[in-house]
Tab-separated table of C-alpha atoms and ligand atoms in Angstrom:
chain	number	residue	atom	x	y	z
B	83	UNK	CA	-31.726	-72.181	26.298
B	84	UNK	CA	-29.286	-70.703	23.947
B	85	UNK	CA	-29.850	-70.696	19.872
B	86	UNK	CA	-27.825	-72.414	17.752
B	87	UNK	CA	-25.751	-71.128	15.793
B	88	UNK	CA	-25.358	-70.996	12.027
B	89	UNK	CA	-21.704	-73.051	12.338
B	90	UNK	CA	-24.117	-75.953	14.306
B	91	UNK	CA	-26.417	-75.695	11.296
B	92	UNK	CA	-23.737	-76.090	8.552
B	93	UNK	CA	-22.270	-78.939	10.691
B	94	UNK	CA	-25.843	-81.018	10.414
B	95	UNK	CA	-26.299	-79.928	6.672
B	96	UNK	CA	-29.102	-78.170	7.494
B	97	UNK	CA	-27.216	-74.868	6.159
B	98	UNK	CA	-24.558	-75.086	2.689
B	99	UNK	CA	-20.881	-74.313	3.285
B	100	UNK	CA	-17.904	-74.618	0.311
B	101	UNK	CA	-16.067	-77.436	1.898
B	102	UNK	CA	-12.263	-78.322	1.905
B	103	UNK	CA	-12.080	-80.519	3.842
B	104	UNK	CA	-14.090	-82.969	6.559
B	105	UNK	CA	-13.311	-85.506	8.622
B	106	UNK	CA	-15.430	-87.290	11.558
B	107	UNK	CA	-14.763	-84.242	14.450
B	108	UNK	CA	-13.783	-81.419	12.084
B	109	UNK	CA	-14.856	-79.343	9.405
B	110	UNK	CA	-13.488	-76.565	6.983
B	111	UNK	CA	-15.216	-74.150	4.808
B	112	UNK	CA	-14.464	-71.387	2.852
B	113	UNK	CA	-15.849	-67.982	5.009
B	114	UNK	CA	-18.187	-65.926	3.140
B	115	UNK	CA	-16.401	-62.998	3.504
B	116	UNK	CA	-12.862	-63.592	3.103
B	117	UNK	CA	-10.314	-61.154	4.756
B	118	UNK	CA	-7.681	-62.388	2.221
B	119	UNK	CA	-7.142	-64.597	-1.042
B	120	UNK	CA	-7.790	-67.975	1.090
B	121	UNK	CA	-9.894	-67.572	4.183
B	122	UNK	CA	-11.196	-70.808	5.976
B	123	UNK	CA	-12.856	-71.351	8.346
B	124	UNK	CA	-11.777	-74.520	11.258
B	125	UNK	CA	-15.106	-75.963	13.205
B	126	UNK	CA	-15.281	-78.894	15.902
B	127	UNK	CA	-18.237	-80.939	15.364
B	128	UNK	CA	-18.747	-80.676	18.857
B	129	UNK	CA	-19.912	-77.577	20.152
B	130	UNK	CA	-17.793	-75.604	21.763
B	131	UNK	CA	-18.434	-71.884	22.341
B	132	UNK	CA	-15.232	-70.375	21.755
B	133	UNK	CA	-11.337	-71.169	22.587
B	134	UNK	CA	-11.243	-70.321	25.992
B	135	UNK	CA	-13.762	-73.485	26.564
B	136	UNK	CA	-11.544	-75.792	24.705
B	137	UNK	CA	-10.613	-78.980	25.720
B	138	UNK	CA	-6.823	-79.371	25.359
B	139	UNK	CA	-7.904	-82.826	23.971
B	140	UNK	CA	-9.776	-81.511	21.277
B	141	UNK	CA	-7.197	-78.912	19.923
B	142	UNK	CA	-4.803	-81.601	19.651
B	143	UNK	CA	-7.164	-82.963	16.753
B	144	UNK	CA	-7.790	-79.565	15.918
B	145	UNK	CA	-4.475	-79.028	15.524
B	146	UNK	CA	-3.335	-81.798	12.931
B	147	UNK	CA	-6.408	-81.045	10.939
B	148	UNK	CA	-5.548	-77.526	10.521
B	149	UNK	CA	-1.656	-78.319	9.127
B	150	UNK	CA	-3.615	-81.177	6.839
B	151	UNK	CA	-5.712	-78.219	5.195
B	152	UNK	CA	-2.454	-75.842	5.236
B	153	UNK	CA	-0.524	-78.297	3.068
B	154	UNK	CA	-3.567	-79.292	1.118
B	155	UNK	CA	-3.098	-76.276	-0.221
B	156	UNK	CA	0.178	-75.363	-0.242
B	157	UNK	CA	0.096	-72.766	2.402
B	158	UNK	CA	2.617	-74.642	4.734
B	159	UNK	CA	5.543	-73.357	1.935
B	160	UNK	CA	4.167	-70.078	1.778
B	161	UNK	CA	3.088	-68.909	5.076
B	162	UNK	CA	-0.651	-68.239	6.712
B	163	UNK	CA	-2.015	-66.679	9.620
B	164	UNK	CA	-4.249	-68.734	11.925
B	165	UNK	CA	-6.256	-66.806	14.377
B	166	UNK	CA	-9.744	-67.614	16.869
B	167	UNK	CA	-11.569	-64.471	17.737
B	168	UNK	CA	-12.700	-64.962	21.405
B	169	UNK	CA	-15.661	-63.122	23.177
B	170	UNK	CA	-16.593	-59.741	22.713
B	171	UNK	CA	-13.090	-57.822	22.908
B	172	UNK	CA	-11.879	-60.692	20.773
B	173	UNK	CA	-15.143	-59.501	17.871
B	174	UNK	CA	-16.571	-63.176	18.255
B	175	UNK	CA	-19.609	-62.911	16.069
B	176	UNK	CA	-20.563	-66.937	15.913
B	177	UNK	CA	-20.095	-68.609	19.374
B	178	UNK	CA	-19.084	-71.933	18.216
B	179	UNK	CA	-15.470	-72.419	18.158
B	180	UNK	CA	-13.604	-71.460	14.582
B	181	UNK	CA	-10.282	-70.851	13.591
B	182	UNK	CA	-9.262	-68.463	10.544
B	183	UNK	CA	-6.861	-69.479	8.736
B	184	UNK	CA	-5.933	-66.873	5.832
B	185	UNK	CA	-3.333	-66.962	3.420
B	186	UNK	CA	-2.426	-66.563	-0.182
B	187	UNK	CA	-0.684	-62.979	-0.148
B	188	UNK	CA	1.486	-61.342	2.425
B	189	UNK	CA	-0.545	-60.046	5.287
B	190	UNK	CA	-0.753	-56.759	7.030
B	191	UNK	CA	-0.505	-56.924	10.773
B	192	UNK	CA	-2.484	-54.570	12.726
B	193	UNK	CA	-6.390	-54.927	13.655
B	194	UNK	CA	-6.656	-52.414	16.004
B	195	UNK	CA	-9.785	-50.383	16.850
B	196	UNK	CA	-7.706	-47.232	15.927
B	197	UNK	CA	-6.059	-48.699	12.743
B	198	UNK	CA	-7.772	-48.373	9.236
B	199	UNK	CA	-8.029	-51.802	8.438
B	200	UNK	CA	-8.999	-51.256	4.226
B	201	UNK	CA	-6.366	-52.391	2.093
B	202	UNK	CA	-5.030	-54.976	4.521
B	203	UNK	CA	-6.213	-58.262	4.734
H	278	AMP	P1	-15.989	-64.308	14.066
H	278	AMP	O1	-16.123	-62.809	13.996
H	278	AMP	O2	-14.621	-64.745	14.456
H	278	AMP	O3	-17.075	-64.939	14.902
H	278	AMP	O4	-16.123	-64.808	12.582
H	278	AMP	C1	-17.286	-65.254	11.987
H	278	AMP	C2	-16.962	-65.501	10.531
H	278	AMP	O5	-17.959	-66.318	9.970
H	278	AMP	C3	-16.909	-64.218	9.670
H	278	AMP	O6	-15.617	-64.139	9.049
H	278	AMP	C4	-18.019	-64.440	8.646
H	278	AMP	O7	-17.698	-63.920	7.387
H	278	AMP	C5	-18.157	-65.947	8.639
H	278	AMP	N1	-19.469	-66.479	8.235
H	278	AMP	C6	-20.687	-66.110	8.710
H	278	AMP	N2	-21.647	-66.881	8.165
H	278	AMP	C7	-21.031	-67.745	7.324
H	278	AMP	C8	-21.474	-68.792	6.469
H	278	AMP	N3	-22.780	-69.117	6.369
H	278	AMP	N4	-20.567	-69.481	5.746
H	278	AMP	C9	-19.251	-69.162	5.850
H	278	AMP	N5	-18.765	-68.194	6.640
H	278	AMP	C10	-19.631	-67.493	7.375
């Protein structure tokens, strides 16, 4: 049996998250360790282990939640990056389904075992 995860524990309020935003199949939290100035976090309430087990039907939800959240707070004018780690190549760490979505500065683009990531976001 596998263990649930700490995203399925936020989801039944059995764990605290800083919310933005919820809605009856979604939910979006600030991540604890943000990469940049805004860093949130995108969950299904259904559990799905990662993007490549996605139901197309799902991400369509998914989708308009996420551009909800962006304009919420103003990231649609000013640009974000939206990203889903994926398996162990990808550096999944939680294996229920989240996006990233990280804005509020100009991002650095390169997150490459060889690159020094410090001092980008
Ligand atoms: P990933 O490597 O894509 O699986 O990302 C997992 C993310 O979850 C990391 O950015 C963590 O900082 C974040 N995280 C882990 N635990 C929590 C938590 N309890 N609340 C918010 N974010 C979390």
């Amino acid at each position: 049996m596998r263990e649930v995860t700490i995203f399925e524990k936020i989801i039944a309020g059995e764990l605290p998250c800083n919310k933005v935003l919820e809605n009856d199949d979604f939910l979006a939290f600030h991540d604890i360790n943000p990469k940049a100035p805004i860093h949130i976090l995108i969950i299904p309430k259904v559990h799905v282990k990662n993007f490549q087990e996605l139901k197309p039907e799902v991400m369509s939800g998914m989708t308009a939640f996420i551009q909800e959240i962006a304009s919420k707070l103003g990231l649609d004018k000013s640009g974000y990056r939206l990203i889903t780690n994926n398996g162990e190549n990808g550096g999944q760490e939680i294996f229920h389904l989240h996006f990233h979505l990280l804005g509020g500065a100009k991002l650095a683009w390169g997150h490459f075992e060889d690159a020094d990531p410090k001092g980008s976001f």
